[in-house]
mmCIF file of C-alpha atoms in Angstrom:
data_model
loop_
_atom_site.group_PDB
_atom_site.id
_atom_site.type_symbol
_atom_site.label_atom_id
_atom_site.label_comp_id
_atom_site.label_asym_id
_atom_site.label_seq_id
_atom_site.Cartn_x
_atom_site.Cartn_y
_atom_site.Cartn_z
ATOM 1 C CA MET A 1 0.909 -21.381 2.698
ATOM 2 C CA LYS A 2 3.731 -22.843 0.568
ATOM 3 C CA LYS A 3 1.141 -24.088 -1.916
ATOM 4 C CA HIS A 4 -0.407 -20.615 -2.011
ATOM 5 C CA LEU A 5 2.989 -19.024 -2.639
ATOM 6 C CA LEU A 6 3.903 -21.569 -5.311
ATOM 7 C CA PHE A 7 0.619 -20.860 -7.114
ATOM 8 C CA SER A 8 1.276 -17.110 -7.003
ATOM 9 C CA LEU A 9 4.857 -17.367 -8.219
ATOM 10 C CA THR A 10 3.843 -19.743 -11.014
ATOM 11 C CA LEU A 11 1.202 -17.261 -12.150
ATOM 12 C CA VAL A 12 3.689 -14.368 -11.986
ATOM 13 C CA ALA A 13 6.232 -16.341 -14.011
ATOM 14 C CA PHE A 14 3.570 -17.219 -16.592
ATOM 15 C CA ILE A 15 2.530 -13.587 -16.927
ATOM 16 C CA PHE A 16 6.112 -12.346 -17.051
ATOM 17 C CA LEU A 17 7.028 -14.722 -19.864
ATOM 18 C CA SER A 18 3.786 -14.060 -21.713
ATOM 19 C CA ALA A 19 4.356 -10.297 -21.520
ATOM 20 C CA CYS A 20 7.092 -10.713 -24.120
ATOM 21 C CA SER A 21 4.615 -12.130 -26.620
ATOM 22 C CA GLU A 22 2.082 -10.222 -28.698
ATOM 23 C CA HIS A 23 -0.906 -11.413 -26.683
ATOM 24 C CA LYS A 24 -1.521 -10.447 -23.086
ATOM 25 C CA PRO A 25 -2.157 -13.391 -20.741
ATOM 26 C CA VAL A 26 -5.730 -13.596 -19.480
ATOM 27 C CA VAL A 27 -6.161 -14.053 -15.718
ATOM 28 C CA ASN A 28 -9.197 -14.080 -13.500
ATOM 29 C CA TYR A 29 -9.611 -11.504 -10.759
ATOM 30 C CA GLN A 30 -8.786 -13.747 -7.805
ATOM 31 C CA GLU A 31 -5.607 -15.031 -9.449
ATOM 32 C CA LEU A 32 -4.406 -11.488 -10.049
ATOM 33 C CA ARG A 33 -5.311 -10.305 -6.565
ATOM 34 C CA THR A 34 -3.637 -13.314 -4.915
ATOM 35 C CA SER A 35 -0.443 -12.696 -6.864
ATOM 36 C CA LEU A 36 -0.405 -8.989 -6.008
ATOM 37 C CA ILE A 37 -0.893 -9.808 -2.322
ATOM 38 C CA SER A 38 2.071 -12.204 -2.433
ATOM 39 C CA LEU A 39 4.228 -9.718 -4.332
ATOM 40 C CA ASN A 40 3.546 -7.054 -1.706
ATOM 41 C CA SER A 41 3.957 -9.315 1.303
ATOM 42 C CA SER A 42 6.606 -7.073 2.876
ATOM 43 C CA LEU A 43 4.214 -4.104 2.756
ATOM 44 C CA SER A 44 1.450 -5.760 4.755
ATOM 45 C CA HIS A 45 1.537 -6.119 8.530
ATOM 46 C CA SER A 46 -0.910 -9.020 8.374
ATOM 47 C CA SER A 47 0.695 -11.044 5.573
ATOM 48 C CA THR A 48 2.244 -14.424 6.326
ATOM 49 C CA ASP A 49 3.337 -15.157 2.745
ATOM 50 C CA ASP A 50 7.019 -15.763 2.084
ATOM 51 C CA ILE A 51 8.778 -12.613 0.864
ATOM 52 C CA THR A 52 10.166 -13.115 -2.628
ATOM 53 C CA VAL A 53 11.242 -9.541 -3.437
ATOM 54 C CA LEU A 54 11.525 -6.342 -1.421
ATOM 55 C CA PRO A 55 9.654 -3.143 -2.362
ATOM 56 C CA PHE A 56 10.490 -1.234 -5.537
ATOM 57 C CA THR A 57 13.635 -3.175 -6.377
ATOM 58 C CA GLU A 58 14.138 -3.918 -10.071
ATOM 59 C CA GLY A 59 12.779 -7.430 -9.591
ATOM 60 C CA TYR A 60 9.715 -6.097 -7.797
ATOM 61 C CA LEU A 61 8.992 -3.543 -10.529
ATOM 62 C CA GLN A 62 9.349 -6.130 -13.299
ATOM 63 C CA LEU A 63 7.021 -8.585 -11.589
ATOM 64 C CA ARG A 64 4.490 -5.869 -10.780
ATOM 65 C CA HIS A 65 4.508 -4.609 -14.364
ATOM 66 C CA ALA A 66 4.023 -8.129 -15.673
ATOM 67 C CA LEU A 67 1.027 -8.622 -13.388
ATOM 68 C CA LEU A 68 -0.554 -5.281 -14.206
ATOM 69 C CA SER A 69 -0.054 -5.858 -17.934
ATOM 70 C CA SER A 70 -2.265 -8.935 -17.907
ATOM 71 C CA SER A 71 -5.758 -8.972 -19.349
ATOM 72 C CA LEU A 72 -8.414 -9.330 -16.665
ATOM 73 C CA ASN A 73 -11.250 -11.804 -17.153
ATOM 74 C CA GLU A 74 -13.731 -10.108 -14.846
ATOM 75 C CA PRO A 75 -17.218 -8.636 -15.491
ATOM 76 C CA ASP A 76 -17.040 -6.042 -12.703
ATOM 77 C CA VAL A 77 -16.357 -2.615 -14.242
ATOM 78 C CA MET A 78 -14.738 -1.184 -11.106
ATOM 79 C CA ALA A 79 -12.183 -4.001 -11.035
ATOM 80 C CA HIS A 80 -11.077 -2.979 -14.529
ATOM 81 C CA LYS A 81 -10.982 0.674 -13.528
ATOM 82 C CA GLU A 82 -8.764 -0.138 -10.568
ATOM 83 C CA LEU A 83 -6.395 -2.133 -12.767
ATOM 84 C CA ASP A 84 -6.245 0.763 -15.253
ATOM 85 C CA TYR A 85 -5.543 3.131 -12.356
ATOM 86 C CA LEU A 86 -2.653 0.981 -11.106
ATOM 87 C CA ARG A 87 -1.177 0.901 -14.598
ATOM 88 C CA ILE A 88 -1.316 4.700 -14.743
ATOM 89 C CA GLN A 89 0.420 4.966 -11.361
ATOM 90 C CA GLU A 90 3.464 3.203 -12.833
ATOM 91 C CA ARG A 91 4.200 6.374 -14.822
ATOM 92 C CA TYR A 92 4.805 8.514 -11.769
ATOM 93 C CA PRO A 93 7.902 8.855 -9.521
ATOM 94 C CA GLU A 94 6.801 6.489 -6.752
ATOM 95 C CA ARG A 95 9.572 4.040 -7.706
ATOM 96 C CA TYR A 96 12.202 6.631 -6.728
ATOM 97 C CA LEU A 97 10.882 6.640 -3.162
ATOM 98 C CA PRO A 98 11.205 2.908 -2.450
ATOM 99 C CA TRP A 99 10.296 2.934 1.245
ATOM 100 C CA PRO A 100 6.604 3.825 1.772
ATOM 101 C CA SER A 101 7.290 5.603 5.035
ATOM 102 C CA HIS A 102 3.941 4.909 6.703
ATOM 103 C CA ILE A 103 4.572 1.175 6.327
ATOM 104 C CA PRO A 104 6.696 -0.497 9.057
ATOM 105 C CA VAL A 105 8.745 -2.431 6.532
ATOM 106 C CA LEU A 106 11.496 -3.387 8.985
ATOM 107 C CA LYS A 107 8.963 -4.824 11.417
ATOM 108 C CA ASN A 108 7.078 -6.581 8.612
ATOM 109 C CA VAL A 109 10.159 -8.375 7.293
ATOM 110 C CA GLU A 110 11.728 -9.215 10.666
ATOM 111 C CA GLY A 111 12.594 -12.911 10.698
ATOM 112 C CA ARG A 112 11.300 -13.331 7.151
ATOM 113 C CA VAL A 113 14.344 -12.210 5.157
ATOM 114 C CA SER A 114 18.040 -12.656 5.827
ATOM 115 C CA ALA A 115 20.212 -9.908 7.301
ATOM 116 C CA GLU A 116 22.146 -9.837 4.025
ATOM 117 C CA GLU A 117 18.979 -9.266 1.967
ATOM 118 C CA LEU A 118 17.823 -6.507 4.273
ATOM 119 C CA ASP A 119 21.260 -4.879 4.224
ATOM 120 C CA LEU A 120 21.189 -4.820 0.411
ATOM 121 C CA TRP A 121 17.691 -3.337 0.406
ATOM 122 C CA LEU A 122 18.655 -0.508 2.770
ATOM 123 C CA LYS A 123 21.622 0.278 0.501
ATOM 124 C CA PHE A 124 19.203 0.244 -2.427
ATOM 125 C CA VAL A 125 16.879 2.684 -0.627
ATOM 126 C CA MET A 126 19.706 5.169 -0.146
ATOM 127 C CA THR A 127 20.861 4.802 -3.761
ATOM 128 C CA LYS A 128 17.348 5.471 -5.064
ATOM 129 C CA LEU A 129 16.893 8.483 -2.769
ATOM 130 C CA LYS A 130 20.106 9.968 -4.137
ATOM 131 C CA GLU A 131 18.979 9.326 -7.716
ATOM 132 C CA ALA A 132 15.606 10.871 -6.901
ATOM 133 C CA ASP A 133 17.243 13.970 -5.448
ATOM 134 C CA GLU A 134 19.009 14.560 -8.767
ATOM 135 C CA SER A 135 15.579 14.600 -10.436
ATOM 136 C CA ASN A 136 14.074 16.958 -7.833
ATOM 137 C CA ILE A 137 12.115 14.124 -6.222
ATOM 138 C CA ARG A 138 12.407 14.273 -2.449
ATOM 139 C CA LEU A 139 10.634 12.933 0.608
ATOM 140 C CA ASN A 140 8.429 15.338 2.516
ATOM 141 C CA ARG A 141 9.065 15.966 6.201
ATOM 142 C CA PHE A 142 6.453 13.436 7.353
ATOM 143 C CA GLU A 143 8.022 10.715 5.226
ATOM 144 C CA ARG A 144 11.607 11.488 6.234
ATOM 145 C CA ASP A 145 10.794 11.576 9.957
ATOM 146 C CA ALA A 146 8.790 8.339 9.789
ATOM 147 C CA ILE A 147 11.661 6.431 8.154
ATOM 148 C CA ILE A 148 14.177 7.850 10.626
ATOM 149 C CA LYS A 149 12.001 6.710 13.530
ATOM 150 C CA GLN A 150 11.726 3.187 12.106
ATOM 151 C CA LEU A 151 15.491 2.977 11.687
ATOM 152 C CA GLU A 152 16.107 4.296 15.203
ATOM 153 C CA ASP A 153 13.595 1.906 16.760
ATOM 154 C CA SER A 154 14.897 -1.145 14.907
ATOM 155 C CA ASN A 155 17.462 -3.591 16.297
ATOM 156 C CA ILE A 156 18.348 -5.063 12.916
ATOM 157 C CA ASP A 157 21.982 -6.009 12.458
ATOM 158 C CA ALA A 158 22.720 -4.387 9.093
ATOM 159 C CA PRO A 159 25.659 -2.046 8.457
ATOM 160 C CA SER A 160 23.613 -0.023 5.992
ATOM 161 C CA ARG A 161 21.114 0.866 8.721
ATOM 162 C CA SER A 162 23.442 3.405 10.354
ATOM 163 C CA THR A 163 24.588 4.675 6.955
ATOM 164 C CA LEU A 164 21.019 5.339 5.807
ATOM 165 C CA LEU A 165 20.168 6.904 9.157
ATOM 166 C CA ALA A 166 23.112 9.319 8.897
ATOM 167 C CA TYR A 167 22.090 10.176 5.324
ATOM 168 C CA LEU A 168 18.499 10.936 6.334
ATOM 169 C CA ASN A 169 19.561 13.034 9.330
ATOM 170 C CA ASP A 170 21.304 15.377 6.849
ATOM 171 C CA TYR A 171 18.594 14.986 4.205
ATOM 172 C CA LYS A 172 16.764 18.082 2.975
ATOM 173 C CA SER A 173 13.096 17.180 2.679
ATOM 174 C CA ARG A 174 10.851 19.057 0.285
ATOM 175 C CA ALA A 175 9.120 22.136 1.674
ATOM 176 C CA MET A 176 5.514 21.106 0.957
ATOM 177 C CA LEU A 177 3.718 17.939 2.005
ATOM 178 C CA GLY A 178 1.650 17.105 -1.055
ATOM 179 C CA LEU A 179 2.086 15.741 -4.574
ATOM 180 C CA HIS A 180 1.995 19.331 -5.868
ATOM 181 C CA GLN A 181 5.766 19.761 -5.437
ATOM 182 C CA LEU A 182 6.830 16.565 -7.223
ATOM 183 C CA PRO A 183 7.516 16.359 -10.980
ATOM 184 C CA ASN A 184 4.165 15.877 -12.760
ATOM 185 C CA GLY A 185 2.592 16.070 -9.302
ATOM 186 C CA LYS A 186 -0.591 17.801 -10.435
ATOM 187 C CA GLU A 187 -1.152 15.207 -13.151
ATOM 188 C CA TRP A 188 -0.449 12.439 -10.642
ATOM 189 C CA TYR A 189 -3.036 13.902 -8.302
ATOM 190 C CA GLN A 190 -5.569 14.288 -11.119
ATOM 191 C CA SER A 191 -5.211 10.585 -11.934
ATOM 192 C CA LYS A 192 -6.114 9.800 -8.332
ATOM 193 C CA LEU A 193 -9.132 12.123 -8.439
ATOM 194 C CA ASN A 194 -10.228 10.363 -11.625
ATOM 195 C CA PHE A 195 -10.157 6.935 -9.993
ATOM 196 C CA TYR A 196 -11.343 7.568 -6.452
ATOM 197 C CA GLY A 197 -13.892 10.274 -7.199
ATOM 198 C CA ALA A 198 -14.756 9.605 -10.859
ATOM 199 C CA ILE A 199 -13.722 13.247 -11.371
ATOM 200 C CA GLN A 200 -12.858 14.394 -14.872
ATOM 201 C CA GLU A 201 -13.034 18.157 -14.300
ATOM 202 C CA SER A 202 -10.148 20.215 -12.944
ATOM 203 C CA PRO A 203 -9.474 20.504 -9.200
ATOM 204 C CA ASN A 204 -10.424 24.187 -9.370
ATOM 205 C CA LYS A 205 -13.911 23.230 -10.539
ATOM 206 C CA VAL A 206 -14.104 20.640 -7.786
ATOM 207 C CA LEU A 207 -13.245 23.318 -5.227
ATOM 208 C CA ALA A 208 -16.058 25.482 -6.579
ATOM 209 C CA MET A 209 -18.455 22.549 -6.282
ATOM 210 C CA LEU A 210 -17.334 21.856 -2.713
ATOM 211 C CA SER A 211 -18.149 25.419 -1.722
ATOM 212 C CA LYS A 212 -21.731 24.797 -2.848
ATOM 213 C CA ILE A 213 -21.973 21.473 -1.009
ATOM 214 C CA ASP A 214 -20.500 22.816 2.232
ATOM 215 C CA GLU A 215 -23.283 23.104 4.776
ATOM 216 C CA LYS A 216 -21.442 25.877 6.642
ATOM 217 C CA LYS A 217 -22.630 24.739 10.023
ATOM 218 C CA SER A 218 -21.771 27.163 12.807
ATOM 219 C CA LYS A 219 -21.192 24.339 15.261
ATOM 220 C CA SER A 220 -17.776 22.670 15.051
ATOM 221 C CA ILE A 221 -17.695 19.060 13.908
ATOM 222 C CA VAL A 222 -16.496 16.661 16.600
ATOM 223 C CA LEU A 223 -14.116 13.968 15.401
ATOM 224 C CA ASN A 224 -15.301 10.675 16.890
ATOM 225 C CA THR A 225 -13.020 8.370 14.895
ATOM 226 C CA MET A 226 -9.279 8.809 15.430
ATOM 227 C CA PRO A 227 -7.415 8.683 12.119
ATOM 228 C CA ASN A 228 -4.347 6.513 11.615
ATOM 229 C CA THR A 229 -1.861 6.057 8.795
ATOM 230 C CA GLN A 230 -2.648 2.437 7.966
ATOM 231 C CA GLN A 231 -5.655 2.950 5.700
ATOM 232 C CA PRO A 232 -7.553 5.773 3.977
ATOM 233 C CA TYR A 233 -9.599 7.700 6.536
ATOM 234 C CA ILE A 234 -12.751 7.321 4.459
ATOM 235 C CA LEU A 235 -12.676 3.594 5.320
ATOM 236 C CA GLU A 236 -12.382 4.358 9.028
ATOM 237 C CA LEU A 237 -15.632 6.314 8.820
ATOM 238 C CA LEU A 238 -17.542 3.267 7.583
ATOM 239 C CA PRO A 239 -19.193 0.975 10.157
ATOM 240 C CA ALA A 240 -18.079 -2.635 10.406
ATOM 241 C CA ASN A 241 -21.285 -3.870 8.767
ATOM 242 C CA CYS A 242 -20.431 -2.029 5.527
ATOM 243 C CA GLN A 243 -18.968 -4.706 3.278
ATOM 244 C CA ARG A 244 -15.377 -4.090 2.178
ATOM 245 C CA ILE A 245 -15.106 -4.865 -1.535
ATOM 246 C CA SER A 246 -11.928 -6.680 -2.574
ATOM 247 C CA GLY A 247 -9.346 -4.589 -4.411
ATOM 248 C CA LEU A 248 -5.959 -4.831 -6.119
ATOM 249 C CA ASN A 249 -4.041 -1.988 -4.465
ATOM 250 C CA TRP A 250 -1.791 -2.734 -1.487
ATOM 251 C CA ARG A 251 -1.920 0.956 -0.500
ATOM 252 C CA ASP A 252 -5.631 0.570 0.224
ATOM 253 C CA GLU A 253 -5.138 -2.769 2.010
ATOM 254 C CA PHE A 254 -6.475 -4.547 -1.081
ATOM 255 C CA ILE A 255 -9.878 -2.893 -0.712
ATOM 256 C CA ASN A 256 -11.537 -1.253 -3.709
ATOM 257 C CA VAL A 257 -12.278 2.055 -2.014
ATOM 258 C CA PRO A 258 -14.751 3.581 -4.530
ATOM 259 C CA SER A 259 -16.800 0.364 -4.723
ATOM 260 C CA THR A 260 -16.844 0.006 -0.943
ATOM 261 C CA VAL A 261 -17.890 3.593 -0.282
ATOM 262 C CA ALA A 262 -20.604 3.412 -2.960
ATOM 263 C CA LYS A 263 -22.345 0.673 -0.935
ATOM 264 C CA CYS A 264 -22.244 2.630 2.343
ATOM 265 C CA THR A 265 -24.164 5.780 1.486
ATOM 266 C CA LYS A 266 -25.859 6.122 4.884
ATOM 267 C CA ALA A 267 -22.494 6.360 6.623
ATOM 268 C CA ILE A 268 -21.280 8.894 4.062
ATOM 269 C CA GLU A 269 -24.344 11.094 4.551
ATOM 270 C CA GLN A 270 -23.848 10.956 8.307
ATOM 271 C CA HIS A 271 -20.310 12.357 7.948
ATOM 272 C CA LYS A 272 -21.069 14.755 5.104
ATOM 273 C CA ALA A 273 -19.771 17.975 6.653
ATOM 274 C CA LEU A 274 -16.572 16.304 7.852
ATOM 275 C CA ILE A 275 -15.898 14.695 4.475
ATOM 276 C CA VAL A 276 -16.425 17.950 2.568
ATOM 277 C CA THR A 277 -13.935 19.676 4.870
ATOM 278 C CA LEU A 278 -11.377 16.904 4.337
ATOM 279 C CA MET A 279 -11.864 17.070 0.563
ATOM 280 C CA ALA A 280 -11.025 20.785 0.608
ATOM 281 C CA VAL A 281 -7.899 20.170 2.704
ATOM 282 C CA ASP A 282 -6.886 17.277 0.436
ATOM 283 C CA LEU A 283 -7.046 19.599 -2.576
ATOM 284 C CA GLY A 284 -5.196 22.275 -0.624
ATOM 285 C CA ILE A 285 -2.297 19.992 0.277
ATOM 286 C CA HIS A 286 -1.905 18.050 -2.956
ATOM 287 C CA TYR A 287 -3.029 20.529 -5.623
ATOM 288 C CA GLN A 288 -2.584 24.023 -4.199
ATOM 289 C CA GLY A 289 0.598 23.287 -2.286
ATOM 290 C CA TRP A 290 -0.576 24.152 1.217
ATOM 291 C CA SER A 291 1.855 24.037 4.090
ATOM 292 C CA GLN A 292 1.124 22.056 7.238
ATOM 293 C CA LYS A 293 0.191 25.297 8.983
ATOM 294 C CA GLN A 294 -2.367 26.175 6.301
ATOM 295 C CA ALA A 295 -3.876 22.696 6.615
ATOM 296 C CA PHE A 296 -4.085 23.094 10.415
ATOM 297 C CA VAL A 297 -5.891 26.413 10.067
ATOM 298 C CA ALA A 298 -8.396 25.012 7.547
ATOM 299 C CA LEU A 299 -9.142 21.958 9.685
ATOM 300 C CA ASN A 300 -9.507 23.918 12.909
ATOM 301 C CA SER A 301 -11.893 26.390 11.283
ATOM 302 C CA LYS A 302 -14.449 23.594 10.814
ATOM 303 C CA LEU A 303 -13.529 20.789 13.217
ATOM 304 C CA ALA A 304 -13.176 20.519 16.974
ATOM 305 C CA LEU A 305 -9.725 18.929 17.076
ATOM 306 C CA ASN A 306 -6.910 18.466 19.499
ATOM 307 C CA GLU A 307 -3.362 18.750 18.170
ATOM 308 C CA GLN A 308 -2.858 14.995 17.825
ATOM 309 C CA GLN A 309 -6.092 14.536 15.852
ATOM 310 C CA ALA A 310 -5.160 17.357 13.487
ATOM 311 C CA GLN A 311 -1.680 15.933 13.001
ATOM 312 C CA GLN A 312 -3.057 12.465 12.271
ATOM 313 C CA LEU A 313 -5.655 13.783 9.836
ATOM 314 C CA ILE A 314 -3.027 15.695 7.894
ATOM 315 C CA ALA A 315 -0.734 12.655 7.851
ATOM 316 C CA ASN A 316 -3.578 10.480 6.552
ATOM 317 C CA ILE A 317 -4.299 12.974 3.753
ATOM 318 C CA VAL A 318 -0.596 13.079 2.875
ATOM 319 C CA TYR A 319 -0.299 9.286 2.693
ATOM 320 C CA PHE A 320 -3.617 8.607 0.923
ATOM 321 C CA PRO A 321 -4.134 11.391 -1.636
ATOM 322 C CA ALA A 322 -7.647 11.829 -3.058
ATOM 323 C CA THR A 323 -9.064 8.708 -1.372
ATOM 324 C CA ILE A 324 -11.548 10.860 0.554
ATOM 325 C CA PHE A 325 -13.102 11.710 -2.835
ATOM 326 C CA ALA A 326 -14.598 8.233 -3.048
ATOM 327 C CA ALA A 327 -17.588 9.941 -1.387
ATOM 328 C CA TYR A 328 -17.734 12.759 -3.952
ATOM 329 C CA PRO A 329 -20.152 11.102 -6.450
ATOM 330 C CA HIS A 330 -22.669 10.625 -3.619
ATOM 331 C CA PHE A 331 -22.754 14.369 -2.950
ATOM 332 C CA LEU A 332 -23.524 15.143 -6.581
ATOM 333 C CA LYS A 333 -26.729 13.116 -6.581
ATOM 334 C CA PRO A 334 -29.944 15.211 -6.558
#
């Protein structure tokens, strides 16, 4: 493991230094993926790599930018598209919300970083949230509540824990759940539609297309697979024998979602009505600015859900915008 970490850090250092020169360093796909996995060790519940930097600190952002700025020596087109997508995501306000609330960061780093390091990171989180608030960038209610619960459940011995908890208890979360309400939120969402669904047209045109695809079955769709907040729900719908294609994005558990879904068309066809419904709700939340109540109504009009299933589906859509659209190209085929 130490050898693996040393390799990753050496590659990161090489890329970081090379980024200052006129020519971008050339790396192969596995080198880049390995380095991104190591960089995001604190964001993965299964990682055993040493943690070198904590999420969205200045050091993290510099190393990530250096990695994403490299030139990829890889013939697979989708690998290049994913790298381009990750570069685009750097433009948006994610860095102002440094704690991805669906990730149990405190549990992930327990015993792997010092109390002093963790204390500094929690102070950093609060500082960034205050800076974000000044720019009208705020957590939604799901995100705020999830972070509060993690802080309450944790036994970490860090003075900043109680300070951050008090701050969040008085924190005013944004009214809507989706990207719609964030600065450049619609453009941010469009960039996700472009990558996951290969969609170039506007969300309004996509909505019109979905209304044509919708089978309008009178019988409610039964949800057999319980959603969670650890991976995009579209991946949960795929059987185990559908090969997961390696990816570069920690948010998707380093799975290339569009490539994976494209190889599992039988599973997608089987869940067609469900997926179309979820696409419409995804657009509603992230593009049209739906409230949680509106999302509940839309889901319950098509699906046979209990309250917990509906809540989990909405949370999954909130945490993984547009990922459900990885199935969209399949529905456009004649």
